[in-house]
Amino acid sequence: MANDVWVYIEHKDGNASPMSFEILGIGKTLAKDLGSNVCAFVIGDSVDGIAKDAIAYGASKVYTVEDGVFKGFRADAYVKAAQTLIEKYKPEIALFRGTSQGSDMAAAAAAKLQTGLCADTIGLVIDGGKLKMTRAAFGGNFTVTVVNEKAQTQIATVRPKAFAMPEKDAAAQGEVVKESVSVSEDSLHTKVVEFIPSATSVNLVEADIIISGGRGVGKAESFTMLKELADLLGGAVGASRAAVDSDWISYDHQVGQTGKTVKPKIYIACGISGAIQHLAGMRTSDCIVAINKDADAPIFKNATIGVVGDINVFVPKLIEKFKAKLNK
Amino acid sequence: MKIVACIKQVPDTEAEVKWDIPKGALNREGMDSVTNPFDEFALEEALLTKENYDGEIVAITMGPDKAADVLRNALALTVDSVYQLTDDAFAGSDTYATASVLAAAIKKIGDVDVVFCGKQSTDGNTGVVGAFLASILDFSQLTYVSKVRSIDEAGKKIIVERAIEGGTQVVEAKLPAVVSVIKGINEPRLPNLMGIRKASKIAIPQWTADDLGLDKGKVGAAGSSTKVVEIAVPPPRGAGEILKGELEDIATTVVDKLIDLKVIK
């Protein structure tokens, strides 16, 4: 229907994680305020299970496009399907997660529909029947609220973890609408050759606990200690730009303006001074613990708990005490 | 091979950000500006591609007069030619309008094989213009690229590695392609003194909306469907408590406080 809220459900080769359904929660809230329905749309080569889960996570209707050509995510193929669906059903809003897949999809689809989008949205509300989309700019020093009054379908990507996960109700009922979109292999530009899984299995953006190291860590070897703490707590290892630029740890661990934006429940900043570029990537974490030798470090102005001390002395103490408390 | 590098001038991240509140846009004139850090990797990748495969590099930027600085820097790094896309009508462009202007310039340049751009800018932070560009031009859309493995100009093929959630995806794509690169793909070089001196004397050619054959109603604020209605400063996070005492005792307190959050399993 014309004023429905659509949510794109991403998956990897037919496997969706609970986080794939994350934005059905905010989608449902918006649909309620518009007096419409939240609908999911899924594209892939085997989508029945994902469609069922989308209903369990709150979608009242799921539109699916299923074909062998959609095995493995490819922007051009998936966007063709998304564009066809959106042009046919003209939803009011289409939401995508602000992941690599979601951003690729949203941008390419918006381009085909000749509209801009609001990227990495952290606030979405219906105000007087209109969607207001809020995002952070300049490393979170400002928030910018955007409206889209011209487009038939307003498109946004949503920052992971910006909104609460919806509850799963396996008994929920919903309708699955199967659509077919033909995309010929010859018309496509890309082919996935292989996927090499990362050695560090924890996804920084989705981690609930992050132990991050900065310049104050002093050497690459000290990251072994942070990794030990992270493993003990079931968390991931992050880093500031200074640590990455010193070659102590690889770029995929970098948090901040030129790295990843994270929002864990616990962020332990070890030897990180707290430059605005770093704060940009982690300031919305629930609980920030800062450990730094310099009592004047700006990180303390943003920390929930501050510890003035040498991380090479303090972190081993934390590890020892966590081990005792957690019986590990 | 014809290579285009898209670069953007952004406020220095240390600079004070000034907004033109009624326009919902940045007051770019009053700020210290630099080349967007991610675009330095794009420019370097263009230079490496030229060195490895031969070809010519055209660097483009869209922005007001002052944005010519980033093109001068690109010239100092020995790109072959530059164009500044500048017109009052471009002001206030959203993601789609921006990509439309860049796409028009790439079409005008013609016969382009690869377009390099940075993953995102550090001011707007949207990180979607590269994908918009690929979609508008109908070029292969290669985002989050951490390595270009090979380019086969005759076979019109490129193989890249993309750093995505959970690992590295290796993709083979047809040329032409838009390749948006992440930090770490290379080590951007610095211009030498001779390059800087030479670049300072070159006039920067400008392309306006008319030059690009763009309808002024379809670019800038007029052509943007998204519009900024409010700019706010988020409330400060506020400092918590600094724990005092012996590190041994502090460690116990921290462990207890964190376990109380019931996040650690």
Coordinates of C-alpha atoms in Angstrom, one line a residue:
Chain A
M1 CA 0.0 0.0 0.0
A2 CA 1.1 3.5 -0.7
N3 CA 1.9 4.5 2.9
D4 CA 3.5 1.3 4.1
V5 CA 6.9 1.2 5.7
W6 CA 9.3 -1.2 4.0
V7 CA 12.3 -2.8 5.6
Y8 CA 15.0 -4.5 3.6
I9 CA 16.1 -7.8 5.2
E10 CA 19.8 -8.4 4.5
H11 CA 21.4 -11.8 4.6
K12 CA 24.6 -13.5 3.6
D13 CA 24.1 -16.4 1.1
G14 CA 20.7 -17.1 2.6
N15 CA 21.7 -16.8 6.2
A16 CA 20.1 -14.0 8.2
S17 CA 21.3 -13.2 11.7
P18 CA 18.9 -11.7 14.3
M19 CA 20.4 -8.3 13.6
S20 CA 19.2 -8.6 10.0
F21 CA 15.7 -8.0 11.4
E22 CA 16.8 -5.2 13.8
I23 CA 15.1 -2.3 12.0
L24 CA 11.7 -4.0 11.8
G25 CA 11.3 -2.5 15.3
I26 CA 11.5 1.1 14.3
G27 CA 9.7 0.3 11.0
K28 CA 6.8 -0.9 13.0
T29 CA 6.7 2.2 15.2
L30 CA 6.7 4.5 12.1
A31 CA 4.0 2.4 10.4
K32 CA 1.8 2.7 13.5
D33 CA 2.2 6.4 13.5
L34 CA 1.3 6.5 9.8
G35 CA -1.6 4.2 10.3
S36 CA -0.1 1.7 7.9
N37 CA 1.8 -1.6 7.9
V38 CA 5.4 -2.5 8.3
C39 CA 6.5 -4.9 5.4
A40 CA 9.7 -6.7 4.9
F41 CA 11.3 -7.4 1.5
V42 CA 13.8 -10.2 0.9
I43 CA 15.8 -10.9 -2.2
G44 CA 17.8 -14.2 -2.6
D45 CA 18.0 -17.7 -3.9
S46 CA 16.3 -19.3 -0.9
V47 CA 14.2 -16.9 1.1
D48 CA 11.4 -18.8 2.7
G49 CA 13.0 -19.2 6.2
I50 CA 14.0 -15.5 6.2
A51 CA 10.5 -14.4 5.2
K52 CA 9.1 -16.5 8.1
D53 CA 11.5 -14.9 10.6
A54 CA 10.6 -11.4 9.3
I55 CA 7.0 -12.1 10.3
A56 CA 8.1 -13.3 13.7
Y57 CA 10.1 -10.1 14.1
G58 CA 7.0 -8.0 13.3
A59 CA 6.5 -7.7 9.6
S60 CA 2.8 -7.9 8.6
K61 CA 3.7 -8.7 5.0
V62 CA 6.8 -9.9 3.3
Y63 CA 7.6 -9.4 -0.3
T64 CA 10.1 -11.9 -1.7
V65 CA 12.0 -12.2 -4.9
E66 CA 13.6 -15.6 -5.3
D67 CA 15.8 -16.8 -8.1
G68 CA 19.2 -18.5 -8.6
V69 CA 20.6 -15.3 -10.0
F70 CA 20.3 -13.8 -6.5
K71 CA 22.6 -16.4 -4.9
G72 CA 25.1 -14.2 -3.1
F73 CA 24.7 -10.5 -2.7
R74 CA 25.4 -8.4 -5.8
A75 CA 24.4 -4.8 -5.8
D76 CA 23.3 -4.6 -9.5
A77 CA 21.1 -7.8 -9.3
Y78 CA 19.5 -7.0 -6.0
V79 CA 18.9 -3.4 -6.8
K80 CA 17.1 -4.3 -10.0
A81 CA 14.7 -6.4 -7.8
A82 CA 14.4 -3.7 -5.2
Q83 CA 13.7 -1.0 -7.8
T84 CA 11.0 -3.2 -9.4
L85 CA 9.3 -3.8 -6.1
I86 CA 9.4 -0.2 -4.9
E87 CA 8.1 1.1 -8.2
K88 CA 5.3 -1.3 -8.2
Y89 CA 4.1 -0.9 -4.6
K90 CA 5.3 2.7 -3.9
P91 CA 5.9 2.4 -0.2
E92 CA 6.1 5.6 1.8
I93 CA 9.4 4.7 3.4
A94 CA 12.1 2.1 2.6
L95 CA 14.7 1.4 5.3
F96 CA 18.0 -0.4 5.0
R97 CA 20.6 -1.2 7.6
G98 CA 23.7 1.0 7.5
T99 CA 25.9 -2.0 6.7
S100 CA 28.0 -2.5 3.6
Q101 CA 25.1 -4.4 1.9
G102 CA 22.4 -2.1 3.2
S103 CA 24.2 1.1 2.1
D104 CA 25.1 -0.4 -1.3
M105 CA 21.4 -1.3 -1.9
A106 CA 19.9 1.9 -0.6
A107 CA 22.2 4.2 -2.6
A108 CA 21.9 2.3 -5.8
A109 CA 18.2 2.0 -5.5
A110 CA 17.8 5.7 -4.6
A111 CA 19.9 6.6 -7.7
K112 CA 17.6 4.5 -9.9
L113 CA 14.5 6.2 -8.3
Q114 CA 16.2 9.6 -8.7
T115 CA 16.1 10.6 -5.1
G116 CA 18.6 11.4 -2.3
L117 CA 18.6 9.5 0.9
C118 CA 19.4 10.0 4.6
A119 CA 22.4 7.9 5.5
D120 CA 23.3 6.4 8.8
T121 CA 20.2 7.6 10.5
I122 CA 20.0 7.6 14.3
G123 CA 16.6 9.2 14.7
L124 CA 13.3 8.5 12.8
V125 CA 10.0 10.1 13.8
I126 CA 6.7 10.9 12.1
D127 CA 5.9 14.5 12.7
G128 CA 2.6 15.9 11.3
G129 CA 2.4 12.9 9.0
K130 CA 5.9 13.5 7.7
L131 CA 9.1 11.5 8.2
K132 CA 11.9 13.3 10.0
M133 CA 15.3 11.6 9.7
T134 CA 18.1 12.6 12.0
R135 CA 21.8 11.8 11.5
A136 CA 25.1 12.7 13.0
A137 CA 27.5 14.8 11.0
F138 CA 31.0 16.0 11.7
G139 CA 31.8 13.1 14.0
G140 CA 28.7 13.5 16.1
N141 CA 29.4 17.2 16.9
F142 CA 26.2 18.1 15.2
T143 CA 22.9 16.3 14.4
V144 CA 21.2 17.1 11.2
T145 CA 17.5 16.5 10.6
V146 CA 16.4 15.9 7.1
V147 CA 13.1 15.5 5.3
N148 CA 12.4 14.2 1.8
E149 CA 9.2 15.9 0.5
K150 CA 9.7 15.1 -3.2
A151 CA 10.3 11.4 -3.5
Q152 CA 7.5 8.9 -3.7
T153 CA 9.5 6.6 -1.4
Q154 CA 11.7 8.1 1.3
I155 CA 14.9 6.1 1.7
A156 CA 17.1 5.9 4.7
T157 CA 19.9 3.7 6.0
V158 CA 19.8 3.2 9.7
R159 CA 22.9 3.0 11.9
P160 CA 23.2 -0.4 13.4
K161 CA 22.1 -0.5 17.1
A162 CA 20.5 3.0 16.9
F163 CA 17.1 1.4 17.6
A164 CA 16.0 -1.4 19.9
M165 CA 15.8 -5.0 18.6
P166 CA 12.1 -6.0 18.1
E167 CA 10.8 -9.0 20.1
K168 CA 10.5 -12.3 18.3
D169 CA 7.1 -13.9 18.3
A170 CA 7.1 -17.2 16.6
A171 CA 3.3 -17.3 16.6
A172 CA 2.9 -14.0 14.7
Q173 CA 0.9 -14.2 11.5
G174 CA 1.7 -12.5 8.2
E175 CA 1.4 -12.8 4.5
V176 CA 4.1 -13.7 2.1
V177 CA 3.8 -12.1 -1.4
K178 CA 6.0 -13.8 -4.0
E179 CA 7.2 -11.5 -6.8
S180 CA 9.3 -12.5 -9.7
V181 CA 11.8 -10.2 -11.3
S182 CA 13.9 -11.4 -14.1
V183 CA 17.5 -10.5 -14.2
S184 CA 19.7 -12.1 -16.8
E185 CA 23.2 -13.1 -15.8
D186 CA 24.6 -11.4 -18.9
S187 CA 23.1 -8.0 -17.8
L188 CA 25.1 -8.1 -14.6
H189 CA 28.4 -6.4 -14.0
T190 CA 29.8 -8.4 -11.1
K191 CA 30.7 -11.9 -10.1
V192 CA 31.7 -13.0 -6.6
V193 CA 34.9 -15.0 -6.9
E194 CA 35.3 -16.0 -3.2
F195 CA 34.7 -14.9 0.4
I196 CA 37.6 -15.1 2.8
P197 CA 36.3 -15.0 6.4
S198 CA 38.2 -12.8 8.7
A199 CA 40.4 -14.3 11.4
T200 CA 38.9 -12.1 14.0
S201 CA 35.4 -13.5 14.1
V202 CA 33.8 -10.7 16.2
N203 CA 32.0 -8.0 14.3
L204 CA 33.1 -4.7 15.9
V205 CA 29.9 -2.9 14.9
E206 CA 27.7 -5.6 16.4
A207 CA 29.8 -6.3 19.5
D208 CA 28.3 -5.6 23.0
I209 CA 31.7 -5.2 24.6
I210 CA 34.8 -3.6 23.0
I211 CA 38.2 -3.3 24.5
S212 CA 40.0 -0.6 22.6
G213 CA 43.7 0.5 22.6
G214 CA 45.3 3.8 21.7
R215 CA 48.7 5.4 21.6
G216 CA 49.1 4.8 25.3
V217 CA 49.2 1.0 24.7
G218 CA 52.8 1.7 23.6
K219 CA 53.5 -1.4 21.5
A220 CA 51.9 -4.1 19.3
E221 CA 52.5 -6.8 21.9
S222 CA 50.2 -5.0 24.4
F223 CA 47.3 -5.7 22.1
T224 CA 47.7 -9.4 23.1
M225 CA 46.7 -8.3 26.6
L226 CA 43.7 -6.4 25.3
K227 CA 42.7 -9.4 23.2
E228 CA 42.9 -11.6 26.3
L229 CA 40.6 -9.3 28.1
A230 CA 38.2 -9.1 25.1
D231 CA 38.2 -12.9 24.8
L232 CA 37.5 -13.3 28.6
L233 CA 34.5 -10.9 28.4
G234 CA 33.2 -12.2 25.0
G235 CA 34.1 -8.9 23.3
A236 CA 36.0 -7.5 20.4
V237 CA 39.2 -5.5 20.1
G238 CA 39.1 -1.9 18.9
A239 CA 41.8 0.6 18.3
S240 CA 42.3 4.3 17.9
R241 CA 43.8 5.7 14.7
A242 CA 47.1 6.3 16.5
A243 CA 47.4 2.6 17.2
V244 CA 46.5 1.6 13.6
D245 CA 48.9 4.1 12.1
S246 CA 51.6 2.7 14.3
D247 CA 51.0 -0.7 12.7
W248 CA 50.2 -2.3 16.1
I249 CA 46.8 -3.6 14.8
S250 CA 45.0 -3.7 11.5
Y251 CA 42.7 -1.0 10.1
D252 CA 39.6 -3.2 10.4
H253 CA 39.8 -2.6 14.2
Q254 CA 39.8 1.2 13.9
V255 CA 37.1 3.1 15.7
G256 CA 36.4 6.7 14.9
Q257 CA 35.8 9.2 12.2
T258 CA 38.0 7.4 9.6
G259 CA 37.1 4.0 11.1
K260 CA 34.0 2.3 12.4
T261 CA 31.2 3.8 14.4
V262 CA 30.3 1.6 17.3
K263 CA 27.8 1.5 20.1
P264 CA 28.5 -1.3 22.5
K265 CA 27.1 -1.7 26.0
I266 CA 30.6 -1.5 27.4
Y267 CA 33.6 0.3 25.8
I268 CA 36.9 0.1 27.6
A269 CA 39.3 2.7 26.2
C270 CA 42.9 1.8 27.1
G271 CA 45.5 4.5 26.6
I272 CA 43.2 6.5 24.3
S273 CA 43.4 10.3 24.8
G274 CA 40.0 10.9 23.4
A275 CA 40.5 13.1 20.3
I276 CA 37.3 14.2 18.8
Q277 CA 37.9 11.9 15.8
H278 CA 37.9 8.9 18.1
L279 CA 35.0 10.1 20.2
A280 CA 33.0 10.4 16.9
G281 CA 33.1 6.7 16.6
M282 CA 32.2 5.6 20.2
R283 CA 30.6 8.4 22.2
T284 CA 27.2 6.9 22.2
S285 CA 28.4 3.7 23.9
D286 CA 26.3 2.9 27.0
C287 CA 29.1 2.6 29.5
I288 CA 32.6 4.0 28.7
V289 CA 35.5 3.0 30.9
A290 CA 38.6 5.1 30.3
I291 CA 42.1 4.1 31.5
N292 CA 44.8 6.7 30.9
K293 CA 48.0 7.8 32.6
D294 CA 47.2 11.5 31.8
A295 CA 44.6 12.8 34.3
D296 CA 43.8 15.6 31.9
A297 CA 43.1 13.4 28.8
P298 CA 39.9 14.5 27.2
I299 CA 38.5 11.0 27.2
F300 CA 37.7 11.4 30.9
K301 CA 35.2 14.1 30.0
N302 CA 33.2 11.4 28.1
A303 CA 33.8 8.4 30.3
T304 CA 31.3 6.8 32.7
I305 CA 34.2 5.5 34.8
G306 CA 37.7 6.9 34.7
V307 CA 40.9 5.3 35.9
V308 CA 44.1 7.3 36.0
G309 CA 46.9 4.8 35.6
D310 CA 49.2 2.8 33.3
I311 CA 47.2 0.3 31.3
N312 CA 50.1 -2.1 31.3
V313 CA 49.7 -2.3 35.1
F314 CA 46.0 -1.9 35.3
V315 CA 44.7 -4.2 32.5
P316 CA 46.5 -7.3 33.9
K317 CA 44.8 -6.6 37.2
L318 CA 41.4 -6.4 35.5
I319 CA 42.1 -9.7 33.7
E320 CA 43.1 -11.4 37.0
K321 CA 40.0 -10.1 38.8
F322 CA 37.5 -10.9 36.0
K323 CA 39.0 -14.4 35.9
A324 CA 38.3 -14.9 39.6
K325 CA 34.8 -13.4 39.5
L326 CA 33.7 -15.2 36.4
N327 CA 35.4 -18.5 37.4
K328 CA 37.3 -18.7 34.1
Chain B
M1 CA 43.4 3.4 -19.6
K2 CA 41.4 6.4 -18.5
I3 CA 41.2 6.9 -14.8
V4 CA 39.1 9.5 -12.9
A5 CA 39.7 10.4 -9.3
C6 CA 36.9 12.1 -7.5
I7 CA 38.1 14.2 -4.6
K8 CA 36.4 16.5 -2.1
Q9 CA 37.5 19.4 0.0
V10 CA 36.4 19.0 3.6
P11 CA 36.9 21.1 6.7
D12 CA 40.0 20.1 8.6
T13 CA 38.6 17.8 11.4
E14 CA 40.4 20.1 13.9
A15 CA 38.7 23.2 12.5
E16 CA 35.7 24.9 14.0
V17 CA 32.6 24.0 11.9
K18 CA 30.5 26.9 10.7
W19 CA 27.0 26.4 9.5
D20 CA 24.9 28.5 7.3
I21 CA 21.8 27.7 9.3
P22 CA 19.1 29.2 7.0
K23 CA 20.5 27.2 4.1
G24 CA 21.1 24.1 6.1
A25 CA 24.5 23.9 4.5
L26 CA 28.1 24.4 5.6
N27 CA 29.7 27.8 5.4
R28 CA 32.8 26.3 3.7
E29 CA 34.4 29.7 3.0
G30 CA 35.3 30.4 6.6
M31 CA 37.0 27.1 7.5
D32 CA 40.4 25.5 7.2
S33 CA 40.1 22.9 4.6
V34 CA 41.9 19.8 3.5
T35 CA 41.5 17.0 1.0
N36 CA 39.0 14.4 2.4
P37 CA 41.3 11.8 4.0
F38 CA 39.6 8.9 2.2
D39 CA 40.1 10.7 -1.1
E40 CA 43.9 10.7 -0.6
F41 CA 43.7 6.9 -0.8
A42 CA 41.6 7.2 -4.0
L43 CA 44.1 9.6 -5.6
E44 CA 47.0 7.3 -4.6
E45 CA 45.2 4.3 -6.1
A46 CA 44.7 6.2 -9.3
L47 CA 48.5 7.1 -9.4
L48 CA 49.4 3.4 -8.7
T49 CA 47.0 2.2 -11.4
K50 CA 48.6 4.6 -13.9
E51 CA 52.1 3.4 -12.9
N52 CA 51.1 -0.3 -13.2
Y53 CA 48.9 -0.2 -16.3
D54 CA 49.7 3.0 -18.0
G55 CA 47.0 5.5 -18.8
E56 CA 45.9 9.0 -17.9
I57 CA 44.4 10.4 -14.7
V58 CA 41.7 13.1 -14.6
A59 CA 40.9 14.5 -11.1
I60 CA 37.6 16.2 -10.5
T61 CA 36.1 18.0 -7.5
M62 CA 32.8 19.7 -7.0
G63 CA 32.9 22.8 -4.8
P64 CA 33.3 26.6 -4.5
D65 CA 36.3 28.5 -5.7
K66 CA 38.4 27.5 -2.8
A67 CA 38.0 23.8 -3.6
A68 CA 40.5 24.4 -6.4
D69 CA 43.1 23.8 -3.7
V70 CA 42.5 20.0 -3.7
L71 CA 42.9 19.9 -7.5
R72 CA 46.2 21.8 -7.2
N73 CA 47.3 19.3 -4.7
A74 CA 46.4 16.5 -7.2
L75 CA 48.3 18.3 -9.9
A76 CA 51.3 18.4 -7.7
L77 CA 51.0 14.7 -7.4
T78 CA 51.2 14.6 -11.2
V79 CA 47.7 13.8 -12.3
D80 CA 47.3 14.6 -16.0
S81 CA 44.4 17.0 -15.9
V82 CA 41.8 18.4 -13.5
Y83 CA 38.3 19.9 -13.6
Q84 CA 36.5 21.9 -11.0
L85 CA 32.8 21.4 -11.1
T86 CA 31.5 24.7 -9.8
D87 CA 28.4 26.7 -10.1
D88 CA 26.2 28.6 -7.6
A89 CA 23.5 26.2 -8.8
F90 CA 25.3 23.3 -7.3
A91 CA 25.1 24.6 -3.7
G92 CA 23.0 22.5 -1.3
S93 CA 23.2 19.4 -3.4
D94 CA 22.2 16.2 -1.6
T95 CA 23.7 12.8 -2.3
Y96 CA 21.7 12.2 -5.5
A97 CA 22.3 15.7 -6.9
T98 CA 26.0 15.6 -6.0
A99 CA 26.4 12.2 -7.8
S100 CA 24.5 13.5 -10.8
V101 CA 27.0 16.4 -11.2
L102 CA 29.9 14.0 -10.9
A103 CA 28.3 11.6 -13.3
A104 CA 27.8 14.4 -15.9
A105 CA 31.5 15.3 -15.6
I106 CA 32.5 11.7 -16.0
K107 CA 30.3 11.3 -19.1
K108 CA 31.8 14.5 -20.5
I109 CA 35.4 13.3 -19.9
G110 CA 34.3 10.2 -21.8
D111 CA 35.7 6.7 -22.3
V112 CA 36.5 6.3 -18.6
D113 CA 37.5 2.9 -17.5
V114 CA 37.9 3.3 -13.7
V115 CA 36.6 5.9 -11.3
F116 CA 38.3 6.0 -7.9
C117 CA 36.7 7.7 -4.9
G118 CA 37.0 7.6 -1.2
K119 CA 34.7 5.4 0.9
Q120 CA 33.1 8.5 2.5
S121 CA 33.8 12.1 3.3
T122 CA 34.6 13.2 6.8
D123 CA 32.1 16.1 6.7
G124 CA 28.9 14.7 5.3
N125 CA 29.8 11.2 6.4
T126 CA 27.1 9.7 4.1
G127 CA 29.4 7.1 2.4
V128 CA 27.0 6.6 -0.4
V129 CA 28.0 8.9 -3.2
G130 CA 30.3 6.3 -4.8
A131 CA 27.4 3.8 -5.0
F132 CA 25.0 6.5 -6.3
L133 CA 27.6 7.4 -9.0
A134 CA 27.9 3.7 -10.1
S135 CA 24.2 3.3 -10.3
I136 CA 23.6 6.6 -12.2
L137 CA 26.4 5.8 -14.7
D138 CA 25.5 2.1 -14.8
F139 CA 29.1 1.2 -14.1
S140 CA 30.2 -1.7 -11.9
Q141 CA 29.6 -0.8 -8.2
L142 CA 32.7 -1.7 -6.2
T143 CA 32.5 -0.3 -2.7
Y144 CA 34.7 -0.8 0.5
V145 CA 37.6 -1.9 -1.7
S146 CA 40.7 -2.8 0.3
K147 CA 42.8 -4.0 -2.7
V148 CA 42.8 -3.9 -6.5
R149 CA 44.1 -7.3 -7.5
S150 CA 44.2 -6.7 -11.3
I151 CA 42.8 -4.7 -14.1
D152 CA 42.6 -6.1 -17.6
E153 CA 42.0 -3.2 -19.9
A154 CA 41.7 -5.2 -23.1
G155 CA 39.4 -7.7 -21.5
K156 CA 37.5 -4.9 -19.7
K157 CA 37.8 -6.6 -16.4
I158 CA 38.8 -5.7 -12.8
I159 CA 39.3 -7.9 -9.8
V160 CA 39.1 -6.3 -6.3
E161 CA 38.9 -7.3 -2.7
R162 CA 36.1 -5.7 -0.6
A163 CA 36.4 -5.4 3.2
I164 CA 32.9 -6.2 4.3
E165 CA 31.4 -7.5 7.6
G166 CA 33.0 -10.8 8.5
G167 CA 35.7 -10.9 6.0
T168 CA 37.0 -10.2 2.5
Q169 CA 34.9 -10.6 -0.6
V170 CA 36.8 -11.1 -3.9
V171 CA 34.8 -9.7 -6.8
E172 CA 35.4 -9.8 -10.6
A173 CA 33.6 -7.0 -12.4
K174 CA 33.3 -5.5 -15.8
L175 CA 34.8 -2.2 -16.7
P176 CA 34.0 0.6 -16.5
A177 CA 33.7 0.6 -12.7
V178 CA 33.4 2.9 -9.8
V179 CA 35.8 1.8 -7.1
S180 CA 35.4 3.4 -3.6
V181 CA 38.4 2.7 -1.5
I182 CA 39.0 2.3 2.3
K183 CA 41.9 3.5 4.4
G184 CA 44.8 1.2 4.3
I185 CA 44.5 0.2 0.6
N186 CA 47.8 2.1 0.0
E187 CA 50.1 4.7 1.6
P188 CA 49.4 8.1 0.0
R189 CA 52.5 9.8 -1.2
L190 CA 53.2 13.5 -0.6
P191 CA 53.8 16.0 -3.4
N192 CA 57.4 17.2 -3.9
L193 CA 58.4 20.8 -3.9
M194 CA 58.9 20.8 -7.7
G195 CA 55.4 19.4 -8.2
I196 CA 53.9 22.0 -5.9
R197 CA 55.7 24.8 -7.7
K198 CA 54.6 23.6 -11.1
A199 CA 51.0 23.0 -10.0
S200 CA 50.8 26.5 -8.5
K201 CA 51.1 28.0 -12.0
I202 CA 48.5 25.9 -13.7
A203 CA 45.0 27.5 -14.2
I204 CA 42.3 25.2 -12.9
P205 CA 39.6 24.7 -15.6
Q206 CA 36.1 25.0 -14.4
W207 CA 32.9 23.3 -15.6
T208 CA 29.5 24.9 -14.8
A209 CA 26.1 23.4 -15.0
D210 CA 25.8 24.7 -18.5
D211 CA 29.1 23.2 -19.5
L212 CA 27.9 19.8 -18.2
G213 CA 24.5 20.2 -19.9
L214 CA 22.8 20.0 -16.5
D215 CA 19.3 21.5 -15.9
K216 CA 19.8 23.9 -13.0
G217 CA 16.5 22.7 -11.5
K218 CA 17.9 19.2 -11.2
V219 CA 21.1 20.0 -9.2
G220 CA 21.9 21.9 -6.0
A221 CA 19.2 22.6 -3.5
A222 CA 16.5 22.8 -6.2
G223 CA 17.3 19.4 -7.5
S224 CA 17.7 17.7 -4.1
S225 CA 14.8 15.8 -2.7
T226 CA 16.3 15.7 0.8
K227 CA 16.4 18.9 2.7
V228 CA 18.0 19.8 6.0
V229 CA 15.3 21.3 8.3
E230 CA 17.2 21.3 11.6
I231 CA 20.8 21.4 12.8
A232 CA 21.4 20.8 16.5
V233 CA 24.2 20.2 18.9
P234 CA 23.6 17.0 20.8
P235 CA 23.7 17.3 24.6
P236 CA 27.2 16.6 26.0
R237 CA 27.7 13.2 27.3
G238 CA 28.9 14.5 30.6
A239 CA 31.8 13.1 32.6
G240 CA 31.2 10.3 35.1
E241 CA 33.4 9.5 38.0
I242 CA 37.1 9.2 38.3
L243 CA 37.9 6.4 40.6
K244 CA 40.5 7.3 43.3
G245 CA 42.7 5.1 45.4
E246 CA 45.1 2.2 44.8
L247 CA 44.9 0.6 41.3
E248 CA 44.4 -2.8 43.0
D249 CA 41.2 -1.6 44.7
I250 CA 40.1 0.4 41.6
A251 CA 40.4 -2.7 39.5
T252 CA 38.1 -4.6 41.9
T253 CA 35.6 -1.7 41.8
V254 CA 35.6 -1.6 38.0
V255 CA 35.1 -5.3 37.7
D256 CA 32.2 -5.2 40.1
K257 CA 30.6 -2.2 38.4
L258 CA 30.9 -3.9 35.0
I259 CA 29.5 -7.2 36.2
D260 CA 26.5 -5.4 37.7
L261 CA 25.6 -4.2 34.2
K262 CA 24.7 -7.8 33.4
V263 CA 26.3 -7.6 29.9
I264 CA 29.2 -9.9 30.6
K265 CA 28.2 -13.5 30.5

